[in-house]
CSV table of C-alpha atoms and ligand atoms in Angstrom, one decimal:
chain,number,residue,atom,x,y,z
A,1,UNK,CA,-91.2,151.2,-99.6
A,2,UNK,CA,-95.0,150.6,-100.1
A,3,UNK,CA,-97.2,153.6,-100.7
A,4,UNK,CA,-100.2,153.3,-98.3
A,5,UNK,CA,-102.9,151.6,-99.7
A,6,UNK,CA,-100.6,149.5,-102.3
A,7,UNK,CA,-102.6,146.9,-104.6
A,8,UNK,CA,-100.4,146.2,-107.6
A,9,UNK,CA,-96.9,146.2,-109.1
A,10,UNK,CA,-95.4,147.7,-111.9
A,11,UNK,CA,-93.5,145.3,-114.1
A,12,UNK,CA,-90.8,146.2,-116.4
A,13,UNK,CA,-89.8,144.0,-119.1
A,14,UNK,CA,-86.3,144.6,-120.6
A,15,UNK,CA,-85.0,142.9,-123.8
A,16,UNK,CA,-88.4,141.4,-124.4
A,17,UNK,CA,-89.4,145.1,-126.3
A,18,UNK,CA,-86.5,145.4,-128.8
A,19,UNK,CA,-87.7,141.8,-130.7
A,20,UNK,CA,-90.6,142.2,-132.9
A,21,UNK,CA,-94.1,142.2,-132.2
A,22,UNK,CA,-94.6,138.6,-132.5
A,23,UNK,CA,-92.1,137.6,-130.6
A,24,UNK,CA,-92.4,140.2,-128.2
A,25,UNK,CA,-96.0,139.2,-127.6
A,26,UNK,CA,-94.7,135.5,-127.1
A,27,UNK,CA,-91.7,136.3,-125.0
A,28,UNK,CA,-95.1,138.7,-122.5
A,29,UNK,CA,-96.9,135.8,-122.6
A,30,UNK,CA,-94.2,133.5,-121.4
A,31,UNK,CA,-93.1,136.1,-118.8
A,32,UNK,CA,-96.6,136.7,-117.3
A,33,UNK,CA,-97.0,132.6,-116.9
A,34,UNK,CA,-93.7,132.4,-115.7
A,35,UNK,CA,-94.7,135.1,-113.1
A,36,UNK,CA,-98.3,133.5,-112.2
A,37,UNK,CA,-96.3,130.0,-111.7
A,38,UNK,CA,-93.9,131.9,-109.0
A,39,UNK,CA,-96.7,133.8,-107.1
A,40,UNK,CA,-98.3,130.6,-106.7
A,41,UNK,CA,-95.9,128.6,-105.8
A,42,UNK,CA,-95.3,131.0,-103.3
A,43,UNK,CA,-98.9,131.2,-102.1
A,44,UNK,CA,-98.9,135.0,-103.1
A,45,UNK,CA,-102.4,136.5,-104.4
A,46,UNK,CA,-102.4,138.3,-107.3
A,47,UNK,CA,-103.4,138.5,-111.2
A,48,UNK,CA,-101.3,139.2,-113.7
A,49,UNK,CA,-102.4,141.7,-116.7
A,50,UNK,CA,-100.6,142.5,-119.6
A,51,UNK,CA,-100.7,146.0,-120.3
A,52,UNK,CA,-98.9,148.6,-122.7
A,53,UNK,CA,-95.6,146.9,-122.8
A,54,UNK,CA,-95.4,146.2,-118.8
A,55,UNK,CA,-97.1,143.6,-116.9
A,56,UNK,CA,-99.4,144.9,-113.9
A,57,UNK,CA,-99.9,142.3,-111.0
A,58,UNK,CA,-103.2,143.0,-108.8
A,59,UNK,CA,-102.4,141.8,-105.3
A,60,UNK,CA,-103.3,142.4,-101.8
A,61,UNK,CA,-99.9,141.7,-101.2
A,62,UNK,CA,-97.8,143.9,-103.0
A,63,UNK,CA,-94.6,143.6,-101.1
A,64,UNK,CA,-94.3,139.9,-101.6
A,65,UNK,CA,-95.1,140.1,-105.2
A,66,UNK,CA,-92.7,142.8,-105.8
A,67,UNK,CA,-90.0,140.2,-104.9
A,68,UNK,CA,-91.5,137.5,-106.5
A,69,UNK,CA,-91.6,139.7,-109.8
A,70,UNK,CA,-88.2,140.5,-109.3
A,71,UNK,CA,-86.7,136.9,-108.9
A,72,UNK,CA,-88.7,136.2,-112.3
A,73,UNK,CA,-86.2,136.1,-115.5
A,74,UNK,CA,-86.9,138.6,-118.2
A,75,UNK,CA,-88.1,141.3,-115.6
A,76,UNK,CA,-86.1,144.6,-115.3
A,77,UNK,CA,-87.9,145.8,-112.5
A,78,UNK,CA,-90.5,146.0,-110.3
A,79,UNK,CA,-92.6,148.7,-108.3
A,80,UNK,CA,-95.0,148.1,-105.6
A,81,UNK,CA,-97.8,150.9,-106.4
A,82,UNK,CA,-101.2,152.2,-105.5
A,83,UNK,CA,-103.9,152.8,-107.7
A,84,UNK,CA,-106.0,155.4,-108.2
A,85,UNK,CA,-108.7,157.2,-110.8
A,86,UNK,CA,-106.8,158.9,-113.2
A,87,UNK,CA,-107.9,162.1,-111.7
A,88,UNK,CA,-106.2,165.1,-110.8
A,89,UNK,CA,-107.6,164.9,-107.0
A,90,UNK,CA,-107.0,161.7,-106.7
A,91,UNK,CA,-103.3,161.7,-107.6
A,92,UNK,CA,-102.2,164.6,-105.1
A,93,UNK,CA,-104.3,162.9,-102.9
A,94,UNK,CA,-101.8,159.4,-103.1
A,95,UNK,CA,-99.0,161.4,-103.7
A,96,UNK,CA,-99.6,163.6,-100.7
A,97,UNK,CA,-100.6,159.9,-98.3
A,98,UNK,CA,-97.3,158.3,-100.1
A,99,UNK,CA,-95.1,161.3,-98.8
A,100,UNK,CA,-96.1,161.4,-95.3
A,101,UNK,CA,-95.4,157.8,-95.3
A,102,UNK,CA,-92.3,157.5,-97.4
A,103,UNK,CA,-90.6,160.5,-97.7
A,104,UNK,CA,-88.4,162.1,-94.5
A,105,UNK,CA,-86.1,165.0,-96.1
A,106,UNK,CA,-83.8,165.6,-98.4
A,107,UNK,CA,-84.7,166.7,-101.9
A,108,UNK,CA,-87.6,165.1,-103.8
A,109,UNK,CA,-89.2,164.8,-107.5
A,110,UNK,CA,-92.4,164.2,-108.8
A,111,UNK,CA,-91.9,162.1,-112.0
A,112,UNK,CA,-95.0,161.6,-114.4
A,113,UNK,CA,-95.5,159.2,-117.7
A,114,UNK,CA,-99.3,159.2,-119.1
A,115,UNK,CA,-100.9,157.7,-122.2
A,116,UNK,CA,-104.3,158.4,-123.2
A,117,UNK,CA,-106.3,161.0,-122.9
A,118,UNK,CA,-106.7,163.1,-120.0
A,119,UNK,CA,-107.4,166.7,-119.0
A,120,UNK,CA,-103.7,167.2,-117.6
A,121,UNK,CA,-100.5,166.7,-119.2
A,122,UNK,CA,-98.0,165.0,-117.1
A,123,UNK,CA,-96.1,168.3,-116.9
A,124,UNK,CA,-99.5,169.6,-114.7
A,125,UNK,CA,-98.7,166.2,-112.5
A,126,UNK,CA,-95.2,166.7,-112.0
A,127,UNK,CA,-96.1,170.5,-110.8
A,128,UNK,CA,-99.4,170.1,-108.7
A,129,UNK,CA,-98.5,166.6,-107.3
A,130,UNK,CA,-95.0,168.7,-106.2
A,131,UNK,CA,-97.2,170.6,-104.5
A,132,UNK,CA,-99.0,168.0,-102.8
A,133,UNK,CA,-96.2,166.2,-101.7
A,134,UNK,CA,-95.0,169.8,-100.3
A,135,UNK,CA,-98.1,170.6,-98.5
A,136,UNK,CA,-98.5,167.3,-96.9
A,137,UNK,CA,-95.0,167.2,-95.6
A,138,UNK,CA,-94.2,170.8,-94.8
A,139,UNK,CA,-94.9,170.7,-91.4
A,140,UNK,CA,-92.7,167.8,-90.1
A,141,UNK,CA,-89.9,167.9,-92.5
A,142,UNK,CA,-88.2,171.1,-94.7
A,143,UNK,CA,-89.0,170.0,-98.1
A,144,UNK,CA,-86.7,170.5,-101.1
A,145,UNK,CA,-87.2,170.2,-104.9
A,146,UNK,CA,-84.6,168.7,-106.8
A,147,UNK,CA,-85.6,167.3,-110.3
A,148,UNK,CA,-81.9,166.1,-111.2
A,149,UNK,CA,-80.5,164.6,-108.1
A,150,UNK,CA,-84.0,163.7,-105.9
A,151,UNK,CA,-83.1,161.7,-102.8
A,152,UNK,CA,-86.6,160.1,-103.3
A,153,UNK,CA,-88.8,160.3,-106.4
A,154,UNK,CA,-92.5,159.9,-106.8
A,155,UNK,CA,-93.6,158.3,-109.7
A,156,UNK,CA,-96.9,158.5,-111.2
A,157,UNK,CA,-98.0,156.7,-114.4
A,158,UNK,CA,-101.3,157.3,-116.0
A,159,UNK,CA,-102.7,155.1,-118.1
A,160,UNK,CA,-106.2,155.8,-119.5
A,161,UNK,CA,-108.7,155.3,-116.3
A,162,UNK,CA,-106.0,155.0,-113.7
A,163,UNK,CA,-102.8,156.4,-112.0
A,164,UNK,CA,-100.3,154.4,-110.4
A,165,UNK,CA,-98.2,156.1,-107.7
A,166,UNK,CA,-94.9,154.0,-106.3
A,167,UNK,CA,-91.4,155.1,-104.6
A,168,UNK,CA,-89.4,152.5,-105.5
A,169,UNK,CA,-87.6,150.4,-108.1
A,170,UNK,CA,-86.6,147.1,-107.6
A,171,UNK,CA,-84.0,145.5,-109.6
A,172,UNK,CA,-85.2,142.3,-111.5
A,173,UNK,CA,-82.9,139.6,-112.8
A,174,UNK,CA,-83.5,140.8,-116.0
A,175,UNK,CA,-82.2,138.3,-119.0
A,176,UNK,CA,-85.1,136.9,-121.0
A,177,UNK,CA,-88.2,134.7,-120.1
A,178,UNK,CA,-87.1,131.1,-119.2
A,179,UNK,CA,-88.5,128.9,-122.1
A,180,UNK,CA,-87.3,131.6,-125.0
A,181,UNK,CA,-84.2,129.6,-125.6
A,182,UNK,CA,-84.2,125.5,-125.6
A,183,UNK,CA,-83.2,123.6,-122.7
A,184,UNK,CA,-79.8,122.5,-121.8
A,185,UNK,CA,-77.9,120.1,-119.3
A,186,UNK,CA,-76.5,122.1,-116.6
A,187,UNK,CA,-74.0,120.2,-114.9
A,188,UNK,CA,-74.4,120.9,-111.2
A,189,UNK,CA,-72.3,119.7,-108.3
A,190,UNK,CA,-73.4,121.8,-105.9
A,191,UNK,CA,-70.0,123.8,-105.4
A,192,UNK,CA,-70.4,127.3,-105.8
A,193,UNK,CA,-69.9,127.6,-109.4
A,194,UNK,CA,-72.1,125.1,-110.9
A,195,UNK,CA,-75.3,126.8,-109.9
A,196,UNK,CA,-74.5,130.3,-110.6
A,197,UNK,CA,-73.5,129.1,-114.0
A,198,UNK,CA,-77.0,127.2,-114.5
A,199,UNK,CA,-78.7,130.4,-113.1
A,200,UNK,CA,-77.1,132.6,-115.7
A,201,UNK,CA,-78.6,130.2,-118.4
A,202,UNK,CA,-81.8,130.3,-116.9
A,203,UNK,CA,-81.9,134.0,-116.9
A,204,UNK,CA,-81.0,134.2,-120.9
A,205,UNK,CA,-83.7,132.0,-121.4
A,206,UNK,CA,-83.2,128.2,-121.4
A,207,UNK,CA,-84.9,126.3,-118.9
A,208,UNK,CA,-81.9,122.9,-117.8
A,209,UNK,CA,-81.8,119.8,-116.6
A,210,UNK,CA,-79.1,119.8,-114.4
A,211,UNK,CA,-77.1,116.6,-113.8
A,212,UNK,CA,-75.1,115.7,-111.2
A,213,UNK,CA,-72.4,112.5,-111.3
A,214,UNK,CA,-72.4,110.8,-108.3
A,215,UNK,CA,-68.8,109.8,-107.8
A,216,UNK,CA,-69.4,107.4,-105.1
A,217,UNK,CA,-66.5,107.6,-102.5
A,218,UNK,CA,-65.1,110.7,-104.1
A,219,UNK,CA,-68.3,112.5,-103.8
A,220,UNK,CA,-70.5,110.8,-100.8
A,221,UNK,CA,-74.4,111.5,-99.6
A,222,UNK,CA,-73.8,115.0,-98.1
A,223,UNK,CA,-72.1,115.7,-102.0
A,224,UNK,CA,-75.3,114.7,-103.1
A,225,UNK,CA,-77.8,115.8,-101.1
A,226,UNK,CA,-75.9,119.5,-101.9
A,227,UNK,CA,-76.4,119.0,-105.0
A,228,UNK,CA,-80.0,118.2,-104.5
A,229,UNK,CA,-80.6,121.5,-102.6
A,230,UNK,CA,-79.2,123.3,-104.9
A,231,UNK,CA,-81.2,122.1,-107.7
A,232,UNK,CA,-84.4,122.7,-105.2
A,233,UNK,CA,-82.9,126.8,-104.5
A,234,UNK,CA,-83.0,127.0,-108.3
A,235,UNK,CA,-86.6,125.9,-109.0
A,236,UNK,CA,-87.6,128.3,-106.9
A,237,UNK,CA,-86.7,130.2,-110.0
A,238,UNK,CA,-89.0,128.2,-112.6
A,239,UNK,CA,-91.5,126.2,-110.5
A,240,UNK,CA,-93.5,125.9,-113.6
A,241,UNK,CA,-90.2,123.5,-115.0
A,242,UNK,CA,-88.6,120.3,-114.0
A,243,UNK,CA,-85.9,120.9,-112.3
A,244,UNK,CA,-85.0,117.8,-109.9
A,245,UNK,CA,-81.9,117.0,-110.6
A,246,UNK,CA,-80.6,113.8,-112.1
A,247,UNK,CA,-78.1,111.7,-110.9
A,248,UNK,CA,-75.7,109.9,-112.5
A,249,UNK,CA,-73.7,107.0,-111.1
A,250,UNK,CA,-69.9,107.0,-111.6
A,251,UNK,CA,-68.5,106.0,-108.8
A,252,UNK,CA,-67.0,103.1,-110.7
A,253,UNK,CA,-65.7,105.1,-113.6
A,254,UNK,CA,-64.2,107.4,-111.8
A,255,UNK,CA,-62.4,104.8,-108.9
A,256,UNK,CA,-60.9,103.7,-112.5
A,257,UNK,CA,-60.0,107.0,-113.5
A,258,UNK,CA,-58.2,107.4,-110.6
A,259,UNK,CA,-56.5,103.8,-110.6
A,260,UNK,CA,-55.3,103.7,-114.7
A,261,UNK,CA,-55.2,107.5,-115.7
A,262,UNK,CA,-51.9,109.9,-114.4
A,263,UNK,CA,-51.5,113.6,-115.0
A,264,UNK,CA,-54.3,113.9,-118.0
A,265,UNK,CA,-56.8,112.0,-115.3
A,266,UNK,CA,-59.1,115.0,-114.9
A,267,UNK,CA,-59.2,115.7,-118.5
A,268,UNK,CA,-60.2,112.3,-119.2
A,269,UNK,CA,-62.7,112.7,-116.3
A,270,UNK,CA,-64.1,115.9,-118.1
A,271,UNK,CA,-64.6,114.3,-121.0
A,272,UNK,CA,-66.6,111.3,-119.5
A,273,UNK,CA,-68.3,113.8,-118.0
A,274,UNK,CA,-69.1,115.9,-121.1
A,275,UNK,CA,-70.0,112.6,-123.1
A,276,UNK,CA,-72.7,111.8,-120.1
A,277,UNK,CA,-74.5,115.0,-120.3
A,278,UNK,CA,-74.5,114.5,-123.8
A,279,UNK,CA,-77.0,111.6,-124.2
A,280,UNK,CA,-78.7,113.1,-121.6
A,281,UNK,CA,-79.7,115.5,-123.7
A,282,UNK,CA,-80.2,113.6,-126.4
A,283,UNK,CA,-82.7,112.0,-124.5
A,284,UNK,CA,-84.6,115.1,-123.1
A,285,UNK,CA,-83.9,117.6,-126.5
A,286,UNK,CA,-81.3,119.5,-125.2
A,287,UNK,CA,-79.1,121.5,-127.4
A,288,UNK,CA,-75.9,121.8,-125.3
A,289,UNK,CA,-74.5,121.7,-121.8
A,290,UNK,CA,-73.6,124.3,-119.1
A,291,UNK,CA,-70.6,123.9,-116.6
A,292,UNK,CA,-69.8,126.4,-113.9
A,293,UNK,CA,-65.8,126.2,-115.1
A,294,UNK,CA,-64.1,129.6,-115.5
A,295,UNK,CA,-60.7,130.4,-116.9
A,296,UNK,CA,-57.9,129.5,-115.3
A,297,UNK,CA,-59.8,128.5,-112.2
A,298,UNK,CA,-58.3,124.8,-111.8
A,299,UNK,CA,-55.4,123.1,-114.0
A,300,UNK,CA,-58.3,121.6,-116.3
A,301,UNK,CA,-60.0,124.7,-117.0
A,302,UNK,CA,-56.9,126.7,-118.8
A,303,UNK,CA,-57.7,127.6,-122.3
A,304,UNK,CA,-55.5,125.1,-123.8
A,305,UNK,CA,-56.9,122.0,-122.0
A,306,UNK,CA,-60.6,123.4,-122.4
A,307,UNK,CA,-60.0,123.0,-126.1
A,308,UNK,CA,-58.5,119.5,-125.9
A,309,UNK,CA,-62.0,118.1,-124.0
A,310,UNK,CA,-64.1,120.5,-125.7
A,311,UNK,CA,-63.3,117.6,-128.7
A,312,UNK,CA,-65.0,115.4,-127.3
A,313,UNK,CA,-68.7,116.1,-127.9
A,314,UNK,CA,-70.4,118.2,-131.1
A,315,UNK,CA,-72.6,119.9,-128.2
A,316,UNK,CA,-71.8,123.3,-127.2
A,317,UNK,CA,-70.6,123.7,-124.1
A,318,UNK,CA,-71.3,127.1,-122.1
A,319,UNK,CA,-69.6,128.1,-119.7
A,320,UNK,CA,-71.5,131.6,-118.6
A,321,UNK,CA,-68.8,132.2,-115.4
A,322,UNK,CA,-65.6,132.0,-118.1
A,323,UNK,CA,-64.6,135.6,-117.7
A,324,UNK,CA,-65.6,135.8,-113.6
A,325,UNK,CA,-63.3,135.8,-111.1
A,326,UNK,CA,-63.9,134.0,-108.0
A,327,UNK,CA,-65.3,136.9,-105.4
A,328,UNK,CA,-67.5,138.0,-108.8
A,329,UNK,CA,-69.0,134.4,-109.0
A,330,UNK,CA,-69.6,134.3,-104.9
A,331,UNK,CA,-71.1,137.9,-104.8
A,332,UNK,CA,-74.0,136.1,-107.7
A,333,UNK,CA,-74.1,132.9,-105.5
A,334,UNK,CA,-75.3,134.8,-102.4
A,335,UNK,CA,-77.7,137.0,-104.3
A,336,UNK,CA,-79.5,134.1,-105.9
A,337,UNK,CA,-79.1,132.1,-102.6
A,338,UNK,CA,-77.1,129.1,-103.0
A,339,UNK,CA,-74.0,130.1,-101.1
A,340,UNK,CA,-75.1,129.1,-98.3
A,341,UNK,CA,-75.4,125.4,-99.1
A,342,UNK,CA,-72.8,125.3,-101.8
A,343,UNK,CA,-70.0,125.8,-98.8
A,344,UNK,CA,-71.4,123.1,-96.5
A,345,UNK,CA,-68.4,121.3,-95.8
A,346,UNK,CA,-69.1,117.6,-97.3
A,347,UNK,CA,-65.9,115.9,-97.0
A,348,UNK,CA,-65.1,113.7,-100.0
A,349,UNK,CA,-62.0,112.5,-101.6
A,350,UNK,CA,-59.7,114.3,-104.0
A,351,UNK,CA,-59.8,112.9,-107.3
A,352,UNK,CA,-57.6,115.2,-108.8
A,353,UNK,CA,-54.0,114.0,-109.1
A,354,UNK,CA,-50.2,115.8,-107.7
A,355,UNK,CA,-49.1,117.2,-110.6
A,356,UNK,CA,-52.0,117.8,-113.1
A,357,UNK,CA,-51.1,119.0,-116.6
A,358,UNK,CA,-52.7,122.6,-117.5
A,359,UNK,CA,-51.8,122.0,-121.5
A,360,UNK,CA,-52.4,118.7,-122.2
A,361,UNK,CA,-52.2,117.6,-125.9
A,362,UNK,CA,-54.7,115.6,-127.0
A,363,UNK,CA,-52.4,112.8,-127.8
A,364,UNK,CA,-51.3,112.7,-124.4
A,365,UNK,CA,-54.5,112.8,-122.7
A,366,UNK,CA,-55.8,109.9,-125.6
A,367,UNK,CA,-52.6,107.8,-124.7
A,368,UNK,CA,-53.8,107.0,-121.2
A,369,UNK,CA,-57.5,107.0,-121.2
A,370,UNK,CA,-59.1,103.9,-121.1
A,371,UNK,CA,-60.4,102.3,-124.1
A,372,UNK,CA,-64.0,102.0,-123.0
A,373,UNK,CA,-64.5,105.4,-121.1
A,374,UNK,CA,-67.3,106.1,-123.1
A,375,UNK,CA,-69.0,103.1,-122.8
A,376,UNK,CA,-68.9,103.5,-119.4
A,377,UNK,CA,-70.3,107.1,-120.4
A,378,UNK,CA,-73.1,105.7,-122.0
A,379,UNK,CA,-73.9,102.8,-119.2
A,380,UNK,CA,-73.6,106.0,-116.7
A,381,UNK,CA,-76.1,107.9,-118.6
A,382,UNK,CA,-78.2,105.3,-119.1
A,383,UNK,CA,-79.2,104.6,-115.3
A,384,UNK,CA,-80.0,108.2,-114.6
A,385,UNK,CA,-82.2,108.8,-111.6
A,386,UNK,CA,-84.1,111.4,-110.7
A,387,UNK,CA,-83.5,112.8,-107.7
A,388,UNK,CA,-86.3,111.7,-104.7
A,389,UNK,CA,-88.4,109.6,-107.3
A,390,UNK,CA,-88.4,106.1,-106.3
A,391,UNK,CA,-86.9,103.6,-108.7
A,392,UNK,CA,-89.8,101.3,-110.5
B,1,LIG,P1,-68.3,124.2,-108.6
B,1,LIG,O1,-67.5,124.5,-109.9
B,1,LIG,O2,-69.8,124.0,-108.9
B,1,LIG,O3,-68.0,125.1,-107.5
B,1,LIG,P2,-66.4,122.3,-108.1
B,1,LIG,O4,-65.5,123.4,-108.0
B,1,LIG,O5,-66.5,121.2,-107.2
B,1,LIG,O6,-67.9,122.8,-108.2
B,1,LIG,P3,-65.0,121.9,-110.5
B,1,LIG,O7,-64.0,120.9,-110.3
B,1,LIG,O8,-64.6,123.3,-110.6
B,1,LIG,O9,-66.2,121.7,-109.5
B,1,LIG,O10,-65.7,121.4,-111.8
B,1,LIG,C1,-66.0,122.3,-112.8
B,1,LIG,C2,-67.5,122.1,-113.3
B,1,LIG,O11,-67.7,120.7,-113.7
B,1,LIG,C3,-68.5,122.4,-112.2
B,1,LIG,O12,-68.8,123.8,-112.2
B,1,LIG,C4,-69.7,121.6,-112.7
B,1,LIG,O13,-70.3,122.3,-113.8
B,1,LIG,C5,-69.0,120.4,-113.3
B,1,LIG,N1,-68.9,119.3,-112.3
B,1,LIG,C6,-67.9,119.0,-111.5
B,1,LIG,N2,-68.2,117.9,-110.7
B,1,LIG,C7,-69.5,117.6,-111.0
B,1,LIG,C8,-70.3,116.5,-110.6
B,1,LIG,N3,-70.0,115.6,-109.6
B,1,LIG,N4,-71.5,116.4,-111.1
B,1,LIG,C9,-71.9,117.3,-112.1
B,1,LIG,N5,-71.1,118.3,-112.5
B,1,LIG,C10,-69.9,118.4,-112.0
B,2,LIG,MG1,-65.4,125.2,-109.6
């Protein structure tokens, strides 16, 4: 709900204030670019200020901005608000125009913060913008007080010269600016895991690359091309980053997978896949990889087989929807957005074989993979593509 006359936003920053003030003035800096790079990608007006411990966004679109702050990583919350002199008369006097707009019964609250100095304490605001939200109302609704349990609250902060009035909190993502934390591969197919999992890094920090393996017959163009999208739903998040996604091929690798390797095929597959990303990130100074796996989800992603492939690579690999159970990880994917595309149906062939094993030993799995699967790993990363660039 806007409060007539809105011009700015109220940002709140959450774990950014508990570092110290170095880094804290690093991570504001970070978040208020990351901020100006989403309002501009999304054509939305506005300047962002940093201001004691919050970020203030000046906008003739305040509604618009409001979401775009919220869909920024680091941000708490965010309040569409109207400004006003930090004067008594001029408080009640947006308090009393925000209640005939916003407010239709039930029990309300007037909720003041100031800093700086002023000829009213915030108790006097609570009190004689009550009353201004009581006399402008009075006559079309019964008003009620309720300072504990308010169906709608009126907040007012005043800081030195000026008073911000708002209604409303909207959640952020929260998490920490993306760019605080280094980079790492996200491995992305475009299911519905894969980009939840790369959001969750994002939102703690670390901008990624995500990579997607293009298994020829076993994954095919509509395969792709969801990966693709899904890559595009999550710059949305970061347009100031790179986020097209790169492709791998391994159609050939895995068609041999599939002919040579038995019961342990997808763990060999997981490793290939693992030792891919890898020199990725090598290549673009990445310090470990992201998969969207969570435990016990398929037969390779039991505890015991995620410690034989784990083996494979000195890289980290996170895997941020481990503990998530299915509805958990498709009630994230339709708030962030990429449901939607991550269920188009796209047809490909099953790689996985009849009878997988869910504890492989690492003897077993070593046994049948083929001697040069990481060769192959290594040709595969080599001829990464990005995604919509045209080949030299
Ligand atoms: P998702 O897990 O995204 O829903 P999925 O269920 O098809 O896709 P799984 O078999 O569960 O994939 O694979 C586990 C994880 O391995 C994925 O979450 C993703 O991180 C990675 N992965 C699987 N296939 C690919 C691929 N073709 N390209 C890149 N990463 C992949
Ligand atoms: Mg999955």
């Amino acid at each position: 709900m806007l409060p007539p006359g809105a011009d700015a936003v109220v940002v709140r920053h959450g774990d950014v204030g508990v570092k110290s003030s170095s880094v804290q003035a690093d991570m504001e800096r970070r978040l208020r670019d990351n901020l100006e790079a989403i309002l501009d990608d999304r054509g939305i007006p506005g300047d962002v200020e940093r201001e004691w411990g919050r970020l203030l966004v000046r906008t003739p679109e305040p509604d618009a901005a409001a979401d775009a702050a919220a869909d920024t990583f680091g941000v708490v919350s965010a309040s569409p608000a109207v400004s006003v002199p930090a004067e008594m008369r001029s408080i009640r006097g947006a308090l009393a125009l925000t209640a005939r707009e916003c407010y239709d019964g039930g029990a309300y609250a007037v909720d003041a913060r100031r800093v700086g100095d002023h000829e009213f304490t915030s108790h006097d605001v609570n009190r004689l913008g009550g009353d201004a939200v009581w006399y402008a109302v009075e006559g079309d609704v019964r008003p009620e007080v309720d300072l504990d349990d308010p169906d709608v609250t009126f907040f007012v902060e005043v800081r030195d010269d000026e008073a911000f009035v708002f209604v409303e909190k909207r959640d952020g993502a929260g998490g920490l600016p993306l760019g605080s934390q280094k980079p790492l591969v996200a491995l992305v197919s475009g299911g519905i895991d894969s980009p939840v999992a790369a959001w969750e890094a994002m939102k703690r920090g670390s901008p990624v690359v995500p990579l997607y393996l293009d298994l020829g017959p076993y994954g095919g163009p509509d395969h792709r091309a969801r990966a693709e999208e899904t890559a595009r739903r999550l710059s949305a998040y970061a347009p100031n980053y790179d986020l097209r996604l790169r492709v791998a091929p391994a159609g050939d690798a895995v068609a041999r997978l599939g002919e040579e390797v038995g019961r342990t095929r997808m763990l060999s597959y997981r490793r290939f896949m693992y030792r891919v990303a890898e020199r990725l990130a090598e290549r673009v100074g990445a310090v470990g990889v992201v998969t969207g796996e969570s435990l016990g989800q398929k037969s390779s992603q039991t505890a015991g087989n995620f410690a034989v492939v784990d083996r494979v690579t000195d890289l980290p690999i996170h895997r941020p929807l481990f503990a998530l159970d299915k509805q958990e990880i498709v009630a994230r994917a339709r708030d962030i957005g990429t449901y939607r595309d991550s269920t188009l149906d796209v047809g490909c062939d099953r790689l996985a074989p009849s009878q997988p094993l869910t504890s492989a030993s690492m003897e077993s799995v070593l046994a049948d993979e083929p001697d040069d699967l990481f060769e192959w790993a290594r040709e595969a990363a080599d001829a990464v593509e990005v995604a919509g660039e045209v080949p030299a």
